[in-house]
mmCIF file of C-alpha atoms in Angstrom:
data_model
loop_
_atom_site.group_PDB
_atom_site.id
_atom_site.type_symbol
_atom_site.label_atom_id
_atom_site.label_comp_id
_atom_site.label_asym_id
_atom_site.label_seq_id
_atom_site.Cartn_x
_atom_site.Cartn_y
_atom_site.Cartn_z
ATOM 1 C CA UNK W 1440 -0.495 -0.162 0.155
ATOM 2 C CA UNK W 1441 1.279 3.282 -1.032
ATOM 3 C CA UNK W 1442 0.969 6.389 1.370
ATOM 4 C CA UNK W 1443 1.407 9.758 -0.287
ATOM 5 C CA UNK W 1444 2.532 12.658 2.682
ATOM 6 C CA UNK W 1445 2.342 16.024 1.526
ATOM 7 C CA UNK W 1446 4.939 18.544 3.202
ATOM 8 C CA UNK W 1447 4.530 22.057 3.383
ATOM 9 C CA UNK W 1448 7.882 24.465 3.663
ATOM 10 C CA UNK W 1449 7.334 27.754 6.551
ATOM 11 C CA UNK W 1450 8.755 29.763 7.983
ATOM 12 C CA UNK W 1451 10.417 27.719 11.569
ATOM 13 C CA UNK W 1452 8.068 28.554 14.373
ATOM 14 C CA UNK W 1453 10.771 29.276 16.900
ATOM 15 C CA UNK W 1454 10.761 32.726 14.430
ATOM 16 C CA UNK W 1455 9.130 36.245 14.877
ATOM 17 C CA UNK W 1456 7.515 36.598 12.196
ATOM 18 C CA UNK W 1457 7.067 40.034 10.463
ATOM 19 C CA UNK W 1458 5.037 41.784 8.387
ATOM 20 C CA UNK W 1459 6.634 43.642 5.004
ATOM 21 C CA UNK W 1460 6.498 47.431 5.785
ATOM 22 C CA UNK W 1461 3.785 47.704 2.481
ATOM 23 C CA UNK W 1462 1.474 45.654 4.130
ATOM 24 C CA UNK W 1463 1.382 43.196 1.459
ATOM 25 C CA UNK W 1464 2.728 39.746 3.364
ATOM 26 C CA UNK W 1465 4.920 38.580 5.798
ATOM 27 C CA UNK W 1466 8.958 38.836 5.332
ATOM 28 C CA UNK W 1467 10.670 35.887 4.541
ATOM 29 C CA UNK W 1468 13.643 37.397 3.417
ATOM 30 C CA UNK W 1469 16.509 35.550 5.152
ATOM 31 C CA UNK W 1470 14.469 34.128 7.812
ATOM 32 C CA UNK W 1471 15.068 30.076 8.694
ATOM 33 C CA UNK W 1472 12.459 28.005 6.700
ATOM 34 C CA UNK W 1473 11.372 24.580 7.845
ATOM 35 C CA UNK W 1474 9.040 21.467 7.411
ATOM 36 C CA UNK W 1475 5.721 22.375 8.725
ATOM 37 C CA UNK W 1476 4.938 20.693 12.592
ATOM 38 C CA UNK W 1477 2.135 18.589 11.680
ATOM 39 C CA UNK W 1478 3.669 17.408 8.522
ATOM 40 C CA UNK W 1479 6.540 16.500 10.391
ATOM 41 C CA UNK W 1480 3.974 14.187 12.795
ATOM 42 C CA UNK W 1481 2.346 12.706 9.482
ATOM 43 C CA UNK W 1482 6.066 11.515 8.190
ATOM 44 C CA UNK W 1483 7.082 9.933 11.260
ATOM 45 C CA UNK W 1484 3.154 8.027 11.260
ATOM 46 C CA UNK W 1485 4.022 7.146 7.436
ATOM 47 C CA UNK W 1486 6.940 5.749 8.853
ATOM 48 C CA UNK W 1487 5.891 3.779 11.307
ATOM 49 C CA UNK W 1488 3.326 2.403 9.634
ATOM 50 C CA UNK W 1489 5.562 1.052 7.067
ATOM 51 C CA UNK W 1490 8.011 -0.390 10.038
ATOM 52 C CA UNK W 1491 5.106 -2.192 11.394
ATOM 53 C CA UNK W 1492 4.652 -3.832 7.944
ATOM 54 C CA UNK W 1493 1.349 -2.425 7.249
ATOM 55 C CA UNK W 1494 3.011 -0.130 4.110
ATOM 56 C CA UNK W 1495 4.852 -0.627 1.343
ATOM 57 C CA UNK W 1496 6.244 2.961 -0.386
ATOM 58 C CA UNK W 1497 5.987 6.382 1.577
ATOM 59 C CA UNK W 1498 6.122 9.391 -0.868
ATOM 60 C CA UNK W 1499 6.681 12.629 0.286
ATOM 61 C CA UNK W 1500 5.251 15.301 -1.885
ATOM 62 C CA UNK W 1501 5.702 19.132 -2.050
ATOM 63 C CA UNK W 1502 4.235 22.130 -3.681
ATOM 64 C CA UNK W 1503 6.054 25.602 -3.815
ATOM 65 C CA UNK W 1504 9.087 26.770 -4.744
ATOM 66 C CA UNK W 1505 12.662 25.028 -5.859
ATOM 67 C CA UNK W 1506 13.760 25.962 -2.029
ATOM 68 C CA UNK W 1507 11.404 22.591 -0.781
ATOM 69 C CA UNK W 1508 13.457 20.756 -2.314
ATOM 70 C CA UNK W 1509 15.091 20.856 1.357
ATOM 71 C CA UNK W 1510 11.576 20.126 2.930
ATOM 72 C CA UNK W 1511 11.447 16.863 0.773
ATOM 73 C CA UNK W 1512 15.151 16.003 1.746
ATOM 74 C CA UNK W 1513 14.570 16.237 5.539
ATOM 75 C CA UNK W 1514 11.387 13.938 5.051
ATOM 76 C CA UNK W 1515 13.227 11.285 2.991
ATOM 77 C CA UNK W 1516 15.944 11.428 6.101
ATOM 78 C CA UNK W 1517 12.770 10.423 8.169
ATOM 79 C CA UNK W 1518 12.142 8.122 6.049
ATOM 80 C CA UNK W 1519 10.122 8.716 3.432
ATOM 81 C CA UNK W 1520 11.528 6.231 -0.068
ATOM 82 C CA UNK W 1521 10.724 8.874 -2.456
ATOM 83 C CA UNK W 1522 9.979 12.233 -2.819
ATOM 84 C CA UNK W 1523 7.782 14.714 -5.320
ATOM 85 C CA UNK W 1524 7.939 18.233 -5.613
ATOM 86 C CA UNK W 1525 5.234 20.507 -7.484
ATOM 87 C CA UNK W 1526 7.353 23.323 -8.512
ATOM 88 C CA UNK W 1527 5.397 26.760 -9.199
ATOM 89 C CA UNK W 1528 6.319 30.404 -7.744
ATOM 90 C CA UNK W 1529 2.893 31.226 -7.615
ATOM 91 C CA UNK W 1530 1.146 31.668 -4.499
ATOM 92 C CA UNK W 1531 -0.608 28.764 -3.203
ATOM 93 C CA UNK W 1532 -3.863 28.308 -1.349
ATOM 94 C CA UNK W 1533 -5.640 25.455 0.418
ATOM 95 C CA UNK W 1534 -7.964 24.457 -3.053
ATOM 96 C CA UNK W 1535 -4.828 24.638 -5.301
ATOM 97 C CA UNK W 1536 -2.949 22.214 -3.418
ATOM 98 C CA UNK W 1537 -5.711 19.699 -2.899
ATOM 99 C CA UNK W 1538 -6.380 19.710 -6.319
ATOM 100 C CA UNK W 1539 -2.450 19.196 -7.082
ATOM 101 C CA UNK W 1540 -2.678 16.178 -4.398
ATOM 102 C CA UNK W 1541 -5.582 14.743 -6.158
ATOM 103 C CA UNK W 1542 -3.713 14.581 -9.591
ATOM 104 C CA UNK W 1543 -0.506 13.039 -7.768
ATOM 105 C CA UNK W 1544 -3.006 10.201 -5.441
ATOM 106 C CA UNK W 1545 -4.670 9.512 -9.002
ATOM 107 C CA UNK W 1546 -1.084 9.343 -11.154
ATOM 108 C CA UNK W 1547 0.919 7.285 -7.698
ATOM 109 C CA UNK W 1548 -2.444 4.862 -7.327
ATOM 110 C CA UNK W 1549 -1.783 5.759 -3.653
ATOM 111 C CA UNK W 1550 -4.343 4.060 -1.248
ATOM 112 C CA UNK W 1551 -3.427 6.539 1.774
ATOM 113 C CA UNK W 1552 -3.273 10.183 2.285
ATOM 114 C CA UNK W 1553 -2.019 11.528 5.786
ATOM 115 C CA UNK W 1554 -0.894 14.823 6.282
ATOM 116 C CA UNK W 1555 -0.837 17.604 8.809
ATOM 117 C CA UNK W 1556 -4.360 19.282 9.710
ATOM 118 C CA UNK W 1557 -3.289 22.441 8.955
ATOM 119 C CA UNK W 1558 0.129 24.834 8.327
ATOM 120 C CA UNK W 1559 1.535 27.239 11.135
ATOM 121 C CA UNK W 1560 1.772 30.213 8.413
ATOM 122 C CA UNK W 1561 -1.953 30.523 7.259
ATOM 123 C CA UNK W 1562 -3.846 28.145 9.551
ATOM 124 C CA UNK W 1563 -6.098 27.434 6.860
ATOM 125 C CA UNK W 1564 -7.025 24.172 8.144
ATOM 126 C CA UNK W 1565 -8.557 22.901 4.575
ATOM 127 C CA UNK W 1566 -6.501 20.835 1.927
ATOM 128 C CA UNK W 1567 -6.699 17.993 3.957
ATOM 129 C CA UNK W 1568 -11.111 18.214 3.907
ATOM 130 C CA UNK W 1569 -10.931 19.580 0.472
ATOM 131 C CA UNK W 1570 -9.053 16.874 -1.030
ATOM 132 C CA UNK W 1571 -11.257 14.279 0.490
ATOM 133 C CA UNK W 1572 -13.912 15.770 -1.293
ATOM 134 C CA UNK W 1573 -11.954 15.993 -4.576
ATOM 135 C CA UNK W 1574 -11.183 12.090 -4.103
ATOM 136 C CA UNK W 1575 -14.856 11.051 -3.095
ATOM 137 C CA UNK W 1576 -12.670 9.549 -0.099
ATOM 138 C CA UNK W 1577 -13.809 9.015 3.777
ATOM 139 C CA UNK W 1578 -11.815 11.555 6.430
ATOM 140 C CA UNK W 1579 -10.740 11.748 10.017
ATOM 141 C CA UNK W 1580 -9.463 15.084 10.780
ATOM 142 C CA UNK W 1581 -6.442 15.965 14.243
ATOM 143 C CA UNK W 1582 -5.974 11.970 14.533
ATOM 144 C CA UNK W 1583 -4.389 11.093 17.829
ATOM 145 C CA UNK W 1584 -4.011 7.374 17.372
ATOM 146 C CA UNK W 1585 -3.212 5.698 13.707
ATOM 147 C CA UNK W 1586 -4.089 2.094 13.752
ATOM 148 C CA UNK W 1587 -4.860 0.293 9.852
ATOM 149 C CA UNK W 1588 -5.642 -3.206 9.272
ATOM 150 C CA UNK W 1589 -7.791 -5.374 6.974
ATOM 151 C CA UNK W 1590 -8.589 -2.577 4.652
ATOM 152 C CA UNK W 1591 -9.612 -0.239 7.447
ATOM 153 C CA UNK W 1592 -8.039 2.453 9.403
ATOM 154 C CA UNK W 1593 -9.251 3.274 12.796
ATOM 155 C CA UNK W 1594 -8.653 6.594 13.949
ATOM 156 C CA UNK W 1595 -8.719 7.922 17.732
ATOM 157 C CA UNK W 1596 -9.255 11.926 17.458
ATOM 158 C CA UNK W 1597 -10.053 14.769 20.380
ATOM 159 C CA UNK W 1598 -13.117 16.403 20.545
ATOM 160 C CA UNK W 1599 -14.743 18.887 22.719
ATOM 161 C CA UNK W 1600 -16.464 16.476 24.948
ATOM 162 C CA UNK W 1601 -13.162 13.261 25.077
ATOM 163 C CA UNK W 1602 -12.126 10.927 22.248
ATOM 164 C CA UNK W 1603 -14.398 9.995 19.272
ATOM 165 C CA UNK W 1604 -13.117 6.585 17.616
ATOM 166 C CA UNK W 1605 -13.746 6.111 13.684
ATOM 167 C CA UNK W 1606 -13.377 3.152 11.658
ATOM 168 C CA UNK W 1607 -12.457 4.610 7.689
ATOM 169 C CA UNK W 1608 -12.843 2.000 4.614
ATOM 170 C CA UNK W 1609 -9.501 2.667 2.418
ATOM 171 C CA UNK W 1610 -8.595 4.708 0.681
ATOM 172 C CA UNK W 1611 -8.910 7.773 2.867
ATOM 173 C CA UNK W 1612 -7.793 10.712 4.395
ATOM 174 C CA UNK W 1613 -6.358 11.329 7.480
ATOM 175 C CA UNK W 1614 -5.172 14.664 9.125
ATOM 176 C CA UNK W 1615 -2.708 15.125 11.899
ATOM 177 C CA UNK W 1616 -2.739 16.511 15.647
ATOM 178 C CA UNK W 1617 0.025 17.216 17.772
ATOM 179 C CA UNK W 1618 -0.432 14.100 20.055
ATOM 180 C CA UNK W 1619 -0.653 11.627 17.486
ATOM 181 C CA UNK W 1620 3.227 11.031 18.212
ATOM 182 C CA UNK W 1621 6.957 12.789 19.006
ATOM 183 C CA UNK W 1622 8.887 12.683 15.087
ATOM 184 C CA UNK W 1623 12.268 11.283 15.456
ATOM 185 C CA UNK W 1624 15.610 13.140 15.832
ATOM 186 C CA UNK W 1625 16.576 12.945 12.056
ATOM 187 C CA UNK W 1626 20.423 11.505 12.473
ATOM 188 C CA UNK W 1627 23.493 12.130 10.007
ATOM 189 C CA UNK W 1628 23.404 9.168 8.212
ATOM 190 C CA UNK W 1629 20.287 9.179 7.438
ATOM 191 C CA UNK W 1630 20.562 12.980 5.800
ATOM 192 C CA UNK W 1631 23.343 11.504 3.703
ATOM 193 C CA UNK W 1632 21.131 8.585 2.429
ATOM 194 C CA UNK W 1633 18.246 11.071 1.600
ATOM 195 C CA UNK W 1634 20.690 12.832 -0.599
ATOM 196 C CA UNK W 1635 20.537 9.102 -2.494
ATOM 197 C CA UNK W 1636 16.793 8.913 -2.637
ATOM 198 C CA UNK W 1637 14.916 9.489 -5.730
ATOM 199 C CA UNK W 1638 13.303 13.225 -6.196
ATOM 200 C CA UNK W 1639 10.894 13.999 -9.190
ATOM 201 C CA UNK W 1640 10.809 17.304 -10.070
ATOM 202 C CA UNK W 1641 7.049 18.252 -12.191
ATOM 203 C CA UNK W 1642 5.208 21.048 -12.991
ATOM 204 C CA UNK W 1643 1.442 21.876 -12.224
ATOM 205 C CA UNK W 1644 0.427 22.006 -16.391
ATOM 206 C CA UNK W 1645 2.171 18.418 -16.638
ATOM 207 C CA UNK W 1646 -0.750 17.411 -14.077
ATOM 208 C CA UNK W 1647 -3.163 19.648 -15.908
ATOM 209 C CA UNK W 1648 -4.099 21.874 -12.822
ATOM 210 C CA UNK W 1649 -4.910 25.286 -12.574
ATOM 211 C CA UNK W 1650 -2.813 26.854 -9.852
ATOM 212 C CA UNK W 1651 -3.568 30.620 -10.665
ATOM 213 C CA UNK W 1652 -5.404 32.587 -6.739
ATOM 214 C CA UNK W 1653 -8.690 32.351 -6.224
ATOM 215 C CA UNK W 1654 -8.723 35.028 -3.103
ATOM 216 C CA UNK W 1655 -6.652 38.110 -3.161
ATOM 217 C CA UNK W 1656 -5.219 39.494 -0.105
ATOM 218 C CA UNK W 1657 -5.523 43.129 0.553
ATOM 219 C CA UNK W 1658 -3.895 43.593 3.571
ATOM 220 C CA UNK W 1659 -1.642 41.843 6.455
ATOM 221 C CA UNK W 1660 -1.160 43.562 9.361
ATOM 222 C CA UNK W 1661 0.488 43.298 13.078
ATOM 223 C CA UNK W 1662 -2.301 42.314 15.586
ATOM 224 C CA UNK W 1663 -2.931 45.378 18.021
ATOM 225 C CA UNK W 1664 -0.263 45.440 20.956
ATOM 226 C CA UNK W 1665 -2.427 45.078 24.294
ATOM 227 C CA UNK W 1666 -2.126 47.646 26.767
ATOM 228 C CA UNK W 1667 -1.194 47.242 30.463
ATOM 229 C CA UNK W 1668 -3.074 45.411 32.662
ATOM 230 C CA UNK W 1669 -4.671 47.465 36.120
ATOM 231 C CA UNK W 1670 -5.351 46.376 39.414
ATOM 232 C CA UNK W 1671 -8.865 46.908 40.908
ATOM 233 C CA UNK W 1672 -8.953 46.910 44.890
ATOM 234 C CA UNK W 1673 -12.085 44.867 44.960
ATOM 235 C CA UNK W 1674 -14.558 42.273 42.898
ATOM 236 C CA UNK W 1675 -17.190 44.973 43.044
ATOM 237 C CA UNK W 1676 -14.216 47.719 40.808
ATOM 238 C CA UNK W 1677 -13.919 44.547 38.614
ATOM 239 C CA UNK W 1678 -17.329 43.878 38.168
ATOM 240 C CA UNK W 1679 -16.958 47.688 37.321
ATOM 241 C CA UNK W 1680 -14.884 47.504 34.605
ATOM 242 C CA UNK W 1681 -15.847 44.446 32.819
ATOM 243 C CA UNK W 1682 -19.057 46.147 32.469
ATOM 244 C CA UNK W 1683 -18.693 49.804 31.607
ATOM 245 C CA UNK W 1684 -14.992 49.542 30.101
ATOM 246 C CA UNK W 1685 -14.381 46.156 28.567
ATOM 247 C CA UNK W 1686 -18.022 45.637 28.274
ATOM 248 C CA UNK W 1687 -18.028 41.803 28.066
ATOM 249 C CA UNK W 1688 -20.106 41.515 30.233
#
């Protein structure tokens, strides 16, 4: 069984992001980039499934600029068998990515797609759901435990009221949450091995997909700075401020 694992190149989660002076977007010049943490969890889970003998091949996919090759090399160092880069300079939105992934699923005949529940740059949380809809496959989002056996996937996910368990018939789409696993440390020998693994490079037009943005960003701005807090003498003063100044009660 083949597993497709999309991975996204994002600004590293330790970096404080800054908005461009003209308000057109986030400044990524000379900023450390890395794999989206949720996608790292997805690669780790796919690798574990292969190590259990449930999966035969793990294929990492990234869509974006040429530098996404670094992200794919990291995915192969974790455990992906090979990688595919869909190279484009266009601003990719969730629907475009979902269409690209559908084309690759059809081409590779993958039976399972595991991806992060969301990317930490745009926080859209849409690509997995859109891909499942385009493919007509069952989906399980925010997975905290995954078990695959006998043509079915059993997924445990966290909900407001506790835990929920779903049973899906394969093929299916699964999106990963933080508690699913802890990705392994990437060792130097595995990094060297990853350099020898196969990486294919395709264009969106090769897959017959139009990736032009459907949504236009008008302006990006930083959130307003919070004002300093104040101390109140008693509960009555607190209630008064909440009611008359904050107007939350």
